[in-house]
């Protein structure tokens, strides 16, 4: 049978309160570990913020050190007839473009049927893709689009034939044109260009004959609406051709989009995209400033509140801070025009942040070859000839690497946190045993005091009786 225990009943002592207070004293070491745990977690969080800020700064340094970054360009055109986009490898220059013809897809139209529900007789419709010669006496097959045969049932209507053509995937799509005269079946090659011409032949006769188109055999019953053709243009007088109106990389890194024929030359200009470069360089300065502010906040001491930053005195952080600051003010032999960052408008402020002097940077962008050297030059023999972007990328990469100071410091904090948590677990187990021991001891004490209290009451009663009898 289970026993019912109520400590303190026998002795009158507040045993539960006593044990609670004693356990509070025993728990002090755990509270100290909990305080240390909170601090470690906060330090790890702040290390994460610094690593994130440094990673962003490293990525921007990498961009500034890349060759393609300094090849950024933008294009413009004097007419909407010729659109221009630029990519890697585009060289600054000016080009005269004339468009003689746009790329087109072949399109044919059948004769008029009563409606789209008009039934056609059974047979086969064959579609062959290819390139027509000048007189349309020969169709050279398209090697990538083999001929397809479409079976037409006696129950098929003009609409169902349209659906079968579209489902065949033969390089031709179909639609129905309805007007006051009736319904026509329009067939059009899915892609533009000379290689996407086509002919249609039928077997079965009757109404199916209205779908046949083969000029090489003298069959022209569907009215040709448009022939397949390549886009034709000249660039600086040189003829160019394209199966589509989008001429990708027709010049190194330059693509043209033709929208209309021209009656006079269109001037296409390609220039260095200094606006995009400047934006990235401003982002670089902002990333450095954000990193500097984060490090300052974590390492400063506030005399007014007498509180230290969570990472104050951390050698890994202060060492990185010192190294970055010294590099900002360092010189490089990479560029004769801009030996220091400040020469190009990057000015270090008293609070450790980096500010961009916009007008000075604009002047530096006017001398793009030297500005590129200042950031992106690389030397395998003389580190003093390395550009600033390479230097910063190296320092940041080293700090963030597997064996870098920030990585090892974070690993160390995590190890301390793990040990702290294990120590708390061990102490918690010990406290459970301590509480059981105290409860056992005070239960015994309560029992003994209860016995003594009972004996005391008995003696008192006996003394009182003796006093009365005497």
Short mmCIF file of C-alpha atoms in Angstrom, two decimals:
data_model
loop_
_atom_site.label_atom_id
_atom_site.label_comp_id
_atom_site.label_asym_id
_atom_site.label_seq_id
_atom_site.Cartn_x
_atom_site.Cartn_y
_atom_site.Cartn_z
CA UNK A 1 0.00 0.00 0.00
CA UNK A 2 1.33 3.45 -0.89
CA UNK A 3 2.09 5.74 1.99
CA UNK A 4 0.85 9.30 2.20
CA UNK A 5 3.63 11.72 3.15
CA UNK A 6 3.08 15.27 4.33
CA UNK A 7 6.43 16.67 5.59
CA UNK A 8 6.09 19.00 8.58
CA UNK A 9 2.86 17.55 10.00
CA UNK A 10 4.64 15.80 12.82
CA UNK A 11 7.16 18.51 13.66
CA UNK A 12 5.36 21.63 12.62
CA UNK A 13 8.34 22.65 10.49
CA UNK A 14 7.78 24.11 6.96
CA UNK A 15 9.84 21.33 5.44
CA UNK A 16 8.84 22.06 1.81
CA UNK A 17 9.94 25.68 2.15
CA UNK A 18 13.22 24.65 3.78
CA UNK A 19 14.00 22.19 0.98
CA UNK A 20 13.05 24.75 -1.69
CA UNK A 21 15.43 27.32 -0.22
CA UNK A 22 18.23 24.79 0.15
CA UNK A 23 17.74 23.70 -3.49
CA UNK A 24 17.86 27.32 -4.60
CA UNK A 25 21.31 27.56 -3.03
CA UNK A 26 22.35 24.28 -4.65
CA UNK A 27 21.16 25.63 -8.05
CA UNK A 28 23.46 28.67 -8.03
CA UNK A 29 26.20 26.93 -10.10
CA UNK A 30 23.59 26.11 -12.79
CA UNK A 31 22.40 29.71 -12.85
CA UNK A 32 25.99 30.79 -13.43
CA UNK A 33 26.24 28.29 -16.28
CA UNK A 34 22.94 29.57 -17.72
CA UNK A 35 24.25 33.12 -17.64
CA UNK A 36 27.42 31.97 -19.38
CA UNK A 37 25.31 30.05 -21.92
CA UNK A 38 23.31 33.17 -22.80
CA UNK A 39 26.51 35.13 -23.30
CA UNK A 40 28.04 32.39 -25.48
CA UNK A 41 24.92 32.25 -27.62
CA UNK A 42 24.98 36.02 -28.04
CA UNK A 43 28.68 35.91 -28.97
CA UNK A 44 28.04 33.20 -31.55
CA UNK A 45 25.18 35.29 -32.98
CA UNK A 46 27.41 38.37 -33.25
CA UNK A 47 30.15 36.28 -34.89
CA UNK A 48 27.54 35.16 -37.40
CA UNK A 49 26.65 38.78 -38.17
CA UNK A 50 30.30 39.67 -38.72
CA UNK A 51 30.83 36.62 -40.95
CA UNK A 52 27.75 37.52 -42.98
CA UNK A 53 28.92 41.12 -43.43
CA UNK A 54 32.43 39.96 -44.34
CA UNK A 55 31.03 37.42 -46.81
CA UNK A 56 29.07 40.16 -48.61
CA UNK A 57 32.18 42.36 -48.69
CA UNK A 58 34.23 39.45 -50.05
CA UNK A 59 31.67 38.78 -52.80
CA UNK A 60 31.72 42.41 -53.92
CA UNK A 61 35.53 42.40 -53.86
CA UNK A 62 35.44 39.30 -56.05
CA UNK A 63 33.15 41.07 -58.53
CA UNK A 64 35.44 44.09 -58.70
CA UNK A 65 38.41 41.81 -59.29
CA UNK A 66 36.79 39.91 -62.17
CA UNK A 67 37.78 40.71 -65.75
CA UNK A 68 34.19 40.58 -66.99
CA UNK A 69 33.13 43.26 -64.52
CA UNK A 70 35.23 45.84 -66.35
CA UNK A 71 33.78 44.75 -69.69
CA UNK A 72 30.24 45.73 -68.79
CA UNK A 73 28.64 47.66 -71.60
CA UNK A 74 25.33 49.12 -72.63
CA UNK A 75 23.90 49.71 -76.08
CA UNK A 76 21.65 52.31 -77.68
CA UNK A 77 19.97 52.71 -81.05
CA UNK A 78 18.73 55.71 -83.00
CA UNK A 79 15.57 53.83 -84.07
CA UNK A 80 13.14 51.38 -82.51
CA UNK A 81 13.48 49.32 -85.71
CA UNK A 82 16.73 47.94 -84.27
CA UNK A 83 16.93 47.03 -80.59
CA UNK A 84 20.30 46.29 -79.00
CA UNK A 85 21.45 44.35 -75.94
CA UNK A 86 25.02 43.80 -74.83
CA UNK A 87 26.77 41.13 -72.84
CA UNK A 88 30.23 39.94 -71.91
CA UNK A 89 32.83 40.68 -74.55
CA UNK A 90 31.04 43.63 -76.15
CA UNK A 91 33.54 46.24 -77.23
CA UNK A 92 32.72 49.95 -77.34
CA UNK A 93 31.97 51.09 -80.86
CA UNK A 94 29.43 52.48 -83.30
CA UNK A 95 27.72 50.50 -86.07
CA UNK A 96 25.50 51.42 -89.03
CA UNK A 97 22.63 48.95 -89.41
CA UNK A 98 20.13 48.71 -92.29
CA UNK A 99 17.27 46.19 -92.34
CA UNK A 100 16.15 45.00 -95.78
CA UNK A 101 13.69 42.35 -94.58
CA UNK A 102 12.36 40.66 -91.47
CA UNK A 103 12.33 36.96 -90.80
CA UNK A 104 8.99 35.33 -91.50
CA UNK A 105 7.25 31.97 -91.27
CA UNK A 106 5.51 30.33 -94.23
CA UNK A 107 1.75 30.64 -94.04
CA UNK A 108 -0.94 29.24 -96.37
CA UNK A 109 -4.71 29.44 -96.40
CA UNK A 110 -7.17 26.90 -97.80
CA UNK A 111 -10.21 27.80 -99.81
CA UNK A 112 -13.50 28.62 -98.13
CA UNK A 113 -15.51 25.86 -96.42
CA UNK A 114 -19.08 26.25 -95.25
CA UNK A 115 -18.07 26.09 -91.59
CA UNK A 116 -15.52 24.61 -89.23
CA UNK A 117 -17.81 21.60 -88.79
CA UNK A 118 -17.65 20.71 -92.48
CA UNK A 119 -16.66 17.05 -92.80
CA UNK A 120 -13.71 16.00 -94.95
CA UNK A 121 -13.31 12.64 -96.63
CA UNK A 122 -10.89 9.98 -95.34
CA UNK A 123 -7.26 10.05 -96.39
CA UNK A 124 -3.78 11.17 -95.34
CA UNK A 125 -2.24 14.64 -94.97
CA UNK A 126 1.55 14.69 -95.27
CA UNK A 127 3.61 17.69 -94.06
CA UNK A 128 7.24 18.11 -95.17
CA UNK A 129 9.45 20.93 -93.82
CA UNK A 130 12.40 22.41 -95.75
CA UNK A 131 13.87 25.25 -97.78
CA UNK A 132 12.27 26.27 -101.08
CA UNK A 133 14.56 27.30 -103.91
CA UNK A 134 14.00 30.59 -105.73
CA UNK A 135 11.46 29.23 -108.19
CA UNK A 136 9.83 26.89 -105.67
CA UNK A 137 10.65 23.96 -107.91
CA UNK A 138 12.52 22.11 -105.17
CA UNK A 139 12.13 21.74 -101.40
CA UNK A 140 15.39 20.83 -99.62
CA UNK A 141 14.34 18.80 -96.52
CA UNK A 142 14.80 20.20 -93.02
CA UNK A 143 17.09 17.67 -91.35
CA UNK A 144 15.76 18.36 -87.87
CA UNK A 145 12.06 18.09 -88.75
CA UNK A 146 11.16 14.83 -90.53
CA UNK A 147 7.96 14.58 -92.52
CA UNK A 148 4.77 13.61 -90.65
CA UNK A 149 1.69 11.79 -91.92
CA UNK A 150 -1.68 12.66 -90.40
CA UNK A 151 -4.54 10.21 -90.82
CA UNK A 152 -7.86 11.86 -91.66
CA UNK A 153 -11.03 9.94 -90.88
CA UNK A 154 -14.27 10.29 -92.81
CA UNK A 155 -15.84 11.76 -89.68
CA UNK A 156 -13.16 14.45 -89.30
CA UNK A 157 -14.24 18.06 -89.67
CA UNK A 158 -12.19 21.10 -90.51
CA UNK A 159 -11.87 21.75 -86.74
CA UNK A 160 -10.71 18.22 -85.90
CA UNK A 161 -8.15 18.34 -88.73
CA UNK A 162 -6.84 21.55 -87.20
CA UNK A 163 -6.46 19.76 -83.85
CA UNK A 164 -4.66 16.80 -85.45
CA UNK A 165 -2.20 19.09 -87.20
CA UNK A 166 -1.43 20.90 -83.94
CA UNK A 167 -0.98 17.59 -82.09
CA UNK A 168 1.35 16.12 -84.74
CA UNK A 169 4.36 18.31 -83.85
CA UNK A 170 5.46 18.45 -87.46
CA UNK A 171 6.64 22.06 -87.44
CA UNK A 172 3.30 23.50 -88.54
CA UNK A 173 0.41 24.90 -86.52
CA UNK A 174 -3.14 25.36 -87.73
CA UNK A 175 -6.03 27.67 -86.90
CA UNK A 176 -9.42 28.44 -88.38
CA UNK A 177 -10.30 31.83 -89.85
CA UNK A 178 -14.04 32.59 -89.85
CA UNK A 179 -15.63 35.44 -91.78
CA UNK A 180 -18.86 36.19 -93.62
CA UNK A 181 -17.84 33.88 -96.47
CA UNK A 182 -17.26 30.80 -94.31
CA UNK A 183 -14.27 29.06 -92.68
CA UNK A 184 -10.67 28.71 -93.85
CA UNK A 185 -7.89 26.55 -92.44
CA UNK A 186 -4.68 28.54 -91.91
CA UNK A 187 -1.41 26.61 -91.67
CA UNK A 188 1.76 28.30 -90.49
CA UNK A 189 5.27 27.06 -89.74
CA UNK A 190 5.99 27.32 -86.05
CA UNK A 191 9.39 28.97 -86.59
CA UNK A 192 10.61 31.71 -88.90
CA UNK A 193 13.42 31.37 -91.41
CA UNK A 194 14.02 29.92 -94.86
CA UNK A 195 14.54 26.39 -93.48
CA UNK A 196 10.98 26.38 -92.16
CA UNK A 197 9.10 26.40 -95.42
CA UNK A 198 6.77 23.45 -96.02
CA UNK A 199 4.57 21.61 -98.47
CA UNK A 200 1.45 19.56 -97.88
CA UNK A 201 0.36 16.59 -99.95
CA UNK A 202 -2.81 14.54 -99.58
CA UNK A 203 -4.18 11.16 -100.55
CA UNK A 204 -7.89 10.49 -100.59
CA UNK A 205 -9.03 13.25 -102.91
CA UNK A 206 -12.28 15.12 -102.61
CA UNK A 207 -12.36 17.87 -100.00
CA UNK A 208 -8.87 16.88 -98.83
CA UNK A 209 -7.41 18.24 -102.05
CA UNK A 210 -8.08 21.72 -100.68
CA UNK A 211 -5.32 21.13 -98.09
CA UNK A 212 -2.58 20.39 -100.62
CA UNK A 213 0.21 22.88 -101.35
CA UNK A 214 3.21 21.83 -103.46
CA UNK A 215 4.40 24.42 -106.00
CA UNK A 216 7.08 21.99 -107.24
CA UNK A 217 4.24 19.78 -108.51
CA UNK A 218 2.11 22.68 -109.66
CA UNK A 219 -0.33 22.33 -106.73
CA UNK A 220 -1.12 25.80 -105.42
CA UNK A 221 -4.73 25.42 -104.37
CA UNK A 222 -4.24 26.82 -100.82
CA UNK A 223 -3.50 30.48 -101.29
CA UNK A 224 0.06 31.30 -100.06
CA UNK A 225 -0.19 34.14 -97.57
CA UNK A 226 3.49 34.47 -96.76
CA UNK A 227 6.73 32.75 -97.70
CA UNK A 228 9.33 31.61 -95.17
CA UNK A 229 12.27 33.98 -95.15
CA UNK A 230 15.38 34.91 -93.18
CA UNK A 231 15.92 38.37 -91.77
CA UNK A 232 18.26 40.34 -94.02
CA UNK A 233 20.34 43.30 -92.91
CA UNK A 234 23.70 44.98 -93.31
CA UNK A 235 26.10 46.01 -90.52
CA UNK A 236 28.60 48.62 -91.66
CA UNK A 237 27.76 47.51 -95.22
CA UNK A 238 28.37 43.80 -94.55
CA UNK A 239 25.31 41.61 -95.34
CA UNK A 240 24.05 39.46 -92.46
CA UNK A 241 21.20 36.96 -92.31
CA UNK A 242 19.28 35.26 -89.51
CA UNK A 243 16.46 32.72 -89.28
CA UNK A 244 14.88 34.91 -86.60
CA UNK A 245 14.59 38.63 -85.99
CA UNK A 246 16.78 38.25 -82.91
CA UNK A 247 20.39 38.22 -84.02
CA UNK A 248 22.21 36.87 -80.98
CA UNK A 249 25.90 37.79 -80.75
CA UNK A 250 25.93 39.02 -84.33
CA UNK A 251 28.86 41.10 -83.04
CA UNK A 252 31.03 40.03 -80.08
CA UNK A 253 28.72 40.38 -77.08
CA UNK A 254 26.16 42.40 -79.08
CA UNK A 255 22.68 41.13 -80.02
CA UNK A 256 20.23 42.93 -82.29
CA UNK A 257 16.45 42.63 -82.32
CA UNK A 258 14.92 43.66 -85.65
CA UNK A 259 11.33 44.94 -85.58
CA UNK A 260 10.93 46.77 -88.89
CA UNK A 261 12.57 47.41 -92.24
CA UNK A 262 14.53 50.65 -92.41
CA UNK A 263 14.72 53.39 -95.04
CA UNK A 264 17.94 54.88 -93.70
CA UNK A 265 20.86 53.63 -91.59
CA UNK A 266 20.25 53.11 -87.88
CA UNK A 267 23.22 53.92 -85.64
CA UNK A 268 23.85 51.37 -82.90
CA UNK A 269 26.27 52.50 -80.20
CA UNK A 270 28.02 50.38 -77.57
CA UNK A 271 29.68 52.11 -74.62
CA UNK A 272 31.15 51.05 -71.27
CA UNK A 273 28.41 50.79 -68.66
CA UNK A 274 30.08 53.04 -66.12
CA UNK A 275 26.78 53.62 -64.30
CA UNK A 276 26.53 49.90 -63.45
CA UNK A 277 30.20 49.84 -62.44
CA UNK A 278 29.77 52.85 -60.18
CA UNK A 279 26.74 51.29 -58.51
CA UNK A 280 28.74 48.16 -57.65
CA UNK A 281 31.62 50.22 -56.31
CA UNK A 282 29.21 52.16 -54.11
CA UNK A 283 27.83 48.82 -52.87
CA UNK A 284 31.41 47.77 -52.13
CA UNK A 285 31.92 50.86 -49.95
CA UNK A 286 28.57 50.28 -48.21
CA UNK A 287 29.46 46.64 -47.51
CA UNK A 288 32.77 47.69 -45.98
CA UNK A 289 31.02 50.33 -43.85
CA UNK A 290 28.42 47.83 -42.63
CA UNK A 291 31.20 45.45 -41.65
CA UNK A 292 33.12 48.22 -39.87
CA UNK A 293 30.02 49.28 -37.93
CA UNK A 294 29.27 45.71 -36.88
CA UNK A 295 32.81 45.13 -35.62
CA UNK A 296 32.82 48.48 -33.80
CA UNK A 297 29.52 47.71 -32.07
CA UNK A 298 30.77 44.30 -30.91
CA UNK A 299 34.16 45.46 -29.64
CA UNK A 300 33.51 48.91 -28.12
CA UNK A 301 33.23 49.78 -24.43
CA UNK A 302 30.45 52.17 -23.41
CA UNK A 303 31.82 54.24 -20.52
CA UNK A 304 28.42 55.74 -19.74
CA UNK A 305 26.67 52.41 -19.24
CA UNK A 306 29.88 50.62 -18.28
CA UNK A 307 29.02 47.86 -20.71
CA UNK A 308 31.44 46.15 -23.04
CA UNK A 309 30.61 44.80 -26.47
CA UNK A 310 30.07 41.07 -26.63
CA UNK A 311 33.33 40.56 -28.52
CA UNK A 312 35.46 43.20 -26.83
CA UNK A 313 39.04 42.02 -26.60
CA UNK A 314 38.49 39.17 -29.05
CA UNK A 315 41.82 38.95 -30.87
CA UNK A 316 40.29 37.36 -33.97
CA UNK A 317 37.95 40.31 -34.48
CA UNK A 318 40.28 43.11 -33.49
CA UNK A 319 43.02 41.59 -35.67
CA UNK A 320 40.70 41.50 -38.68
CA UNK A 321 39.57 45.07 -37.98
CA UNK A 322 43.15 46.32 -37.83
CA UNK A 323 44.14 44.53 -41.02
CA UNK A 324 41.21 45.88 -43.02
CA UNK A 325 41.79 49.44 -41.84
CA UNK A 326 45.46 49.32 -42.77
CA UNK A 327 44.59 48.01 -46.24
CA UNK A 328 42.14 50.86 -46.82
CA UNK A 329 44.95 53.34 -46.32
CA UNK A 330 47.63 51.31 -48.09
CA UNK A 331 49.16 52.00 -51.50
CA UNK A 332 49.38 49.76 -54.53
CA UNK A 333 51.71 49.80 -57.48
CA UNK A 334 49.02 48.35 -59.73
CA UNK A 335 47.86 51.72 -61.05
CA UNK A 336 50.01 54.74 -61.66
CA UNK A 337 46.96 57.03 -61.72
CA UNK A 338 45.30 55.67 -58.55
CA UNK A 339 47.88 54.30 -56.10
CA UNK A 340 45.44 54.72 -53.16
CA UNK A 341 41.74 54.08 -52.84
CA UNK A 342 41.22 57.70 -51.82
CA UNK A 343 42.63 58.81 -55.20
CA UNK A 344 39.54 57.25 -56.81
CA UNK A 345 37.10 58.72 -54.28
CA UNK A 346 37.00 56.07 -51.52
CA UNK A 347 37.55 58.06 -48.33
CA UNK A 348 37.98 56.51 -44.88
CA UNK A 349 35.94 58.29 -42.19
CA UNK A 350 36.79 58.82 -38.52
CA UNK A 351 34.27 56.20 -37.44
CA UNK A 352 36.00 53.61 -39.63
CA UNK A 353 33.42 53.61 -42.42
CA UNK A 354 34.12 54.19 -46.10
CA UNK A 355 32.52 57.06 -47.99
CA UNK A 356 32.42 57.52 -51.77
CA UNK A 357 33.27 60.92 -53.17
CA UNK A 358 30.94 60.75 -56.17
CA UNK A 359 32.57 63.41 -58.34
CA UNK A 360 36.05 62.00 -57.77
CA UNK A 361 34.83 58.50 -58.64
CA UNK A 362 33.23 59.85 -61.83
CA UNK A 363 36.59 61.33 -62.80
CA UNK A 364 38.25 57.99 -62.11
CA UNK A 365 35.68 56.18 -64.28
CA UNK A 366 36.76 58.41 -67.15
CA UNK A 367 40.13 56.62 -66.89
CA UNK A 368 38.69 53.12 -66.84
CA UNK A 369 41.89 51.19 -67.73
CA UNK A 370 43.72 52.62 -64.71
CA UNK A 371 40.73 52.20 -62.41
CA UNK A 372 40.51 48.57 -63.47
CA UNK A 373 44.18 48.08 -62.60
CA UNK A 374 43.66 49.71 -59.19
CA UNK A 375 41.03 47.12 -58.33
CA UNK A 376 41.67 44.05 -60.45
CA UNK A 377 45.36 43.82 -61.30
CA UNK A 378 46.97 40.55 -60.29
CA UNK A 379 50.65 39.73 -59.95
CA UNK A 380 52.12 36.30 -59.27
CA UNK A 381 55.52 37.68 -58.27
CA UNK A 382 54.96 41.03 -56.52
CA UNK A 383 52.07 41.41 -54.02
CA UNK A 384 52.49 45.19 -54.06
CA UNK A 385 51.26 45.12 -57.64
CA UNK A 386 47.99 43.44 -56.72
CA UNK A 387 44.81 45.48 -57.03
CA UNK A 388 42.77 46.31 -53.94
CA UNK A 389 39.92 43.98 -54.86
CA UNK A 390 42.27 41.01 -54.94
CA UNK A 391 43.79 42.01 -51.60
CA UNK A 392 40.44 42.34 -49.87
CA UNK A 393 39.15 39.13 -51.42
CA UNK A 394 42.20 37.26 -50.14
CA UNK A 395 41.92 38.61 -46.59
CA UNK A 396 38.18 37.97 -46.38
CA UNK A 397 38.50 34.53 -47.93
CA UNK A 398 41.25 33.55 -45.49
CA UNK A 399 39.20 34.71 -42.49
CA UNK A 400 36.10 32.82 -43.66
CA UNK A 401 37.93 29.67 -44.77
CA UNK A 402 37.85 26.31 -43.02
CA UNK A 403 40.92 27.22 -40.97
CA UNK A 404 40.23 30.97 -40.95
CA UNK A 405 40.24 33.03 -37.77
CA UNK A 406 36.49 33.62 -37.80
CA UNK A 407 35.69 29.99 -38.48
CA UNK A 408 38.00 28.66 -35.77
CA UNK A 409 36.78 31.30 -33.32
CA UNK A 410 33.16 30.35 -33.98
CA UNK A 411 34.03 26.66 -33.63
CA UNK A 412 35.68 27.42 -30.29
CA UNK A 413 32.60 29.25 -29.01
CA UNK A 414 30.37 26.38 -30.11
CA UNK A 415 32.59 23.89 -28.30
CA UNK A 416 32.39 25.97 -25.12
CA UNK A 417 28.61 26.12 -25.48
CA UNK A 418 28.43 22.33 -25.86
CA UNK A 419 30.57 21.83 -22.73
CA UNK A 420 28.41 24.31 -20.85
CA UNK A 421 25.24 22.43 -21.76
CA UNK A 422 26.77 19.10 -20.73
CA UNK A 423 27.82 20.59 -17.38
CA UNK A 424 24.28 21.84 -16.85
CA UNK A 425 22.90 18.39 -17.60
CA UNK A 426 25.28 16.77 -15.11
CA UNK A 427 24.41 19.30 -12.40
CA UNK A 428 20.70 18.85 -13.04
CA UNK A 429 21.08 15.10 -12.51
CA UNK A 430 23.02 15.78 -9.30
CA UNK A 431 20.34 18.18 -8.05
CA UNK A 432 17.67 15.54 -8.53
CA UNK A 433 19.63 13.24 -6.23
CA UNK A 434 20.31 16.06 -3.77
CA UNK A 435 16.61 16.91 -3.53
CA UNK A 436 15.73 13.25 -2.93
CA UNK A 437 18.34 13.08 -0.16
CA UNK A 438 17.07 16.25 1.51
CA UNK A 439 13.49 15.05 1.33
CA UNK A 440 14.51 11.74 2.87
CA UNK A 441 16.52 13.40 5.64
CA UNK A 442 13.82 15.93 6.52
CA UNK A 443 11.16 13.25 6.46
CA UNK A 444 13.19 11.31 9.03
CA UNK A 445 13.74 14.49 11.06
CA UNK A 446 10.05 15.26 10.91
CA UNK A 447 9.23 11.78 12.17
CA UNK A 448 11.71 12.01 15.03
CA UNK A 449 10.52 15.47 16.04
CA UNK A 450 6.96 14.25 15.91
CA UNK A 451 7.84 11.41 18.27
CA UNK A 452 9.65 13.77 20.63
CA UNK A 453 6.73 16.21 20.56
CA UNK A 454 4.38 13.38 21.45
CA UNK A 455 6.62 12.26 24.34
CA UNK A 456 6.87 15.84 25.56
CA UNK A 457 3.09 16.16 25.63
CA UNK A 458 2.78 12.89 27.55
CA UNK A 459 5.36 13.98 30.14
CA UNK A 460 3.65 17.33 30.54
CA UNK A 461 0.31 15.62 31.14
CA UNK A 462 1.85 13.24 33.71
CA UNK A 463 3.47 16.11 35.60
CA UNK A 464 0.16 17.91 35.66
CA UNK A 465 -1.58 14.82 37.09
CA UNK A 466 1.10 14.42 39.77
CA UNK A 467 0.68 18.01 40.77
CA UNK A 468 -3.09 17.57 41.24
CA UNK A 469 -2.71 14.37 43.30
CA UNK A 470 -0.20 15.88 45.63
#
